[in-house]
Coordinates of C-alpha atoms in Angstrom, one line a residue:
X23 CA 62.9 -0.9 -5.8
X24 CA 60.6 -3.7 -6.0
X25 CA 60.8 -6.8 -3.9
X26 CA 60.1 -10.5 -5.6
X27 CA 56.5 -11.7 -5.8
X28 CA 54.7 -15.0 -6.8
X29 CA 56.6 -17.1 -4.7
X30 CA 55.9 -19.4 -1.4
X31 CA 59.8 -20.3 -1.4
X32 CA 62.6 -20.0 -3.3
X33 CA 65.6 -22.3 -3.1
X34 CA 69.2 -20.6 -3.7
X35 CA 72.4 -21.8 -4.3
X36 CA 75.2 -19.0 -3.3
X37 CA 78.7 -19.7 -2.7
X38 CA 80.2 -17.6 0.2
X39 CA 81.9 -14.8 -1.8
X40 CA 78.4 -14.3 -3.1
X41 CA 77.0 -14.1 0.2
X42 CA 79.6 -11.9 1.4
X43 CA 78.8 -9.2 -1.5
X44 CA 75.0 -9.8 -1.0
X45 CA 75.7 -8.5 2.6
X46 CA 77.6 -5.0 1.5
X47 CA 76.7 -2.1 0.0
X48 CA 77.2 0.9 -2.3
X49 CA 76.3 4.6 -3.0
X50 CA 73.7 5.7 -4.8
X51 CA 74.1 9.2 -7.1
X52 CA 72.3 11.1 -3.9
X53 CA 75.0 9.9 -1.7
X54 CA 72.0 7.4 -0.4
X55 CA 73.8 3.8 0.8
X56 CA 71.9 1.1 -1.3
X57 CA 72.4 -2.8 -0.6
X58 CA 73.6 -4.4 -3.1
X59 CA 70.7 -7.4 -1.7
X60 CA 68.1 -5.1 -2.4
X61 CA 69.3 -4.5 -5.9
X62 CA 69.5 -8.4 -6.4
X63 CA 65.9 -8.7 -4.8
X64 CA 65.1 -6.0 -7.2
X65 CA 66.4 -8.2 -10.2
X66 CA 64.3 -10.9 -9.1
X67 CA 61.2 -9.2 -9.3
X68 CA 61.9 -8.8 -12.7
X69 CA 62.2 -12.9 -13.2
X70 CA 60.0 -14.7 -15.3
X71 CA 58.0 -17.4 -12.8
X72 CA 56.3 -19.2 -16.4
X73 CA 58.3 -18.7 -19.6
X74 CA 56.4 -16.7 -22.3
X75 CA 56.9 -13.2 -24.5
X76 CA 57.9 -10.3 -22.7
X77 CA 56.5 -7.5 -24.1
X78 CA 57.8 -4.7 -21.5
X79 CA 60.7 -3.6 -23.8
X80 CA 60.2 -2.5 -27.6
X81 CA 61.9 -5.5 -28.8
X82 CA 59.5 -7.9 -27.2
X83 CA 61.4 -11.8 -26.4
X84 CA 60.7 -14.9 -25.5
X85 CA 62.1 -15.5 -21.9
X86 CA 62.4 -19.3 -20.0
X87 CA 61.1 -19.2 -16.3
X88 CA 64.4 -17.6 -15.0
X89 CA 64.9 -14.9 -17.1
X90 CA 64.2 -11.3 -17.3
X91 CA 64.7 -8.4 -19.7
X92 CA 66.5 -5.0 -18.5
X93 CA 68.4 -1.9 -20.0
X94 CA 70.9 -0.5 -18.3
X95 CA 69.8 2.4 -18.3
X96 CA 66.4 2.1 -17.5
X97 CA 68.0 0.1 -13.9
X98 CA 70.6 3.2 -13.4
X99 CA 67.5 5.5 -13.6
X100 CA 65.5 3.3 -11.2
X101 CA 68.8 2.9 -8.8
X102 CA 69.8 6.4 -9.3
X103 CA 73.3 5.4 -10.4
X104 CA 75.5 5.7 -13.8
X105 CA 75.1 3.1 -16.5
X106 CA 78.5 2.1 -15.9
X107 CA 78.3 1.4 -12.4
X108 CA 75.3 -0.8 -13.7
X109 CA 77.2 -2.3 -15.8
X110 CA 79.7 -3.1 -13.0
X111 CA 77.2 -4.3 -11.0
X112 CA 76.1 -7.0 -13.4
X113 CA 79.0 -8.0 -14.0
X114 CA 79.9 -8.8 -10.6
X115 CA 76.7 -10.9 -10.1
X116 CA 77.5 -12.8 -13.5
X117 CA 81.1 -13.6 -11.9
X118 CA 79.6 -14.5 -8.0
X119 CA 77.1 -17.0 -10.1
X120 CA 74.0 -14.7 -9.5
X121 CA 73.1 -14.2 -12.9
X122 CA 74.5 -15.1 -16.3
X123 CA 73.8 -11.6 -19.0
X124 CA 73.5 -12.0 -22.5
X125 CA 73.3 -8.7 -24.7
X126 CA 72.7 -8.4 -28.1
X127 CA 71.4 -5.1 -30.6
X128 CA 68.0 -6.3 -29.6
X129 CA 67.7 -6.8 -26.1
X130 CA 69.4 -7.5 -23.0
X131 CA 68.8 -10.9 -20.8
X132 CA 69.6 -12.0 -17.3
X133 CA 69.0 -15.8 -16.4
X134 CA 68.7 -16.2 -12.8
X135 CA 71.2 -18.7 -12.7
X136 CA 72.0 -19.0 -8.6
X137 CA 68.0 -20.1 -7.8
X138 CA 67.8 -24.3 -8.1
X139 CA 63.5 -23.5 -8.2
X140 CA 60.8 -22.2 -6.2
X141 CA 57.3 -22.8 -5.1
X142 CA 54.8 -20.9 -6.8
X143 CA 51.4 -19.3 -5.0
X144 CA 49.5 -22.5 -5.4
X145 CA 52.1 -24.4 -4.0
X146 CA 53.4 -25.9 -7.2
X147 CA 57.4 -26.7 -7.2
X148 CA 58.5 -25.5 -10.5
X149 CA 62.6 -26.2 -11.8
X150 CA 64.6 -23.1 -12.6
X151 CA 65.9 -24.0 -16.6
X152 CA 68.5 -21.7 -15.9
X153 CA 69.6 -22.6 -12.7
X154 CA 73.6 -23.7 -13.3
X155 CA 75.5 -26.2 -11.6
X156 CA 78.8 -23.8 -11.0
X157 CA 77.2 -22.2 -8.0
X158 CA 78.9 -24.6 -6.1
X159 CA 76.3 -27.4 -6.3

């Protein structure tokens, strides 16, 4: 797992049931106990800090600042879980106001919706597009 990169801060919005999940945990296939923070952090590393074309996937997109690509199964292979608990996974972070999904025949998009914006390397404050007001904000 990867941990988020280009940032000097980051300013979050989470309401307490988010927190609360952020702080627990679940089993990987190996029987390895995996916090479900570090799977978010994980997520994030993925984000887009400037938008542009992402060409990691074979249906390339054009992602805001915000978003990121993923496949389900290319994240249960990486977390050494099923695609369904994945899917489960997401889907709780979509409803805790983490990260809104959107899946299509093309490609599948997260928008980092819980982060309000962050400072970049140079010190630049840059506004998340996706960041969404229902976070408790």
């Amino acid at each position: 797992m990867q941990k988020p990169q280009g940032f000097r801060t980051i300013r979050f919005h989470f309401t307490a049931e988010a927190i609360e999940w952020l702080a627990r945990a679940m089993k990987d296939n190996g029987g390895n106990t995996v916090s479900n923070h570090a799977l978010f952090y994980d997520l994030l590393s993925r984000m887009r800090l400037t938008s542009g074309r992402d060409d990691s996937f074979r249906r390339p997109q054009e992602l805001q600042a915000g978003q990121f690509q993923f496949s389900e199964t290319g994240l249960a292979e990486e977390w050494n879980t099923g695609r369904k608990k994945v899917r489960n996974l997401l889907a709780t972070m979509e409803r805790l106001g983490l990260i809104a999904v959107t899946a299509s025949r093309t490609a599948s998009v997260a928008s980092v919706t819980c982060i309000e914006g962050w400072t970049d390397t140079q010190g630049n404050y840059v506004s998340n597009p996706c960041h969404s007001a229902r976070n408790g904000t």
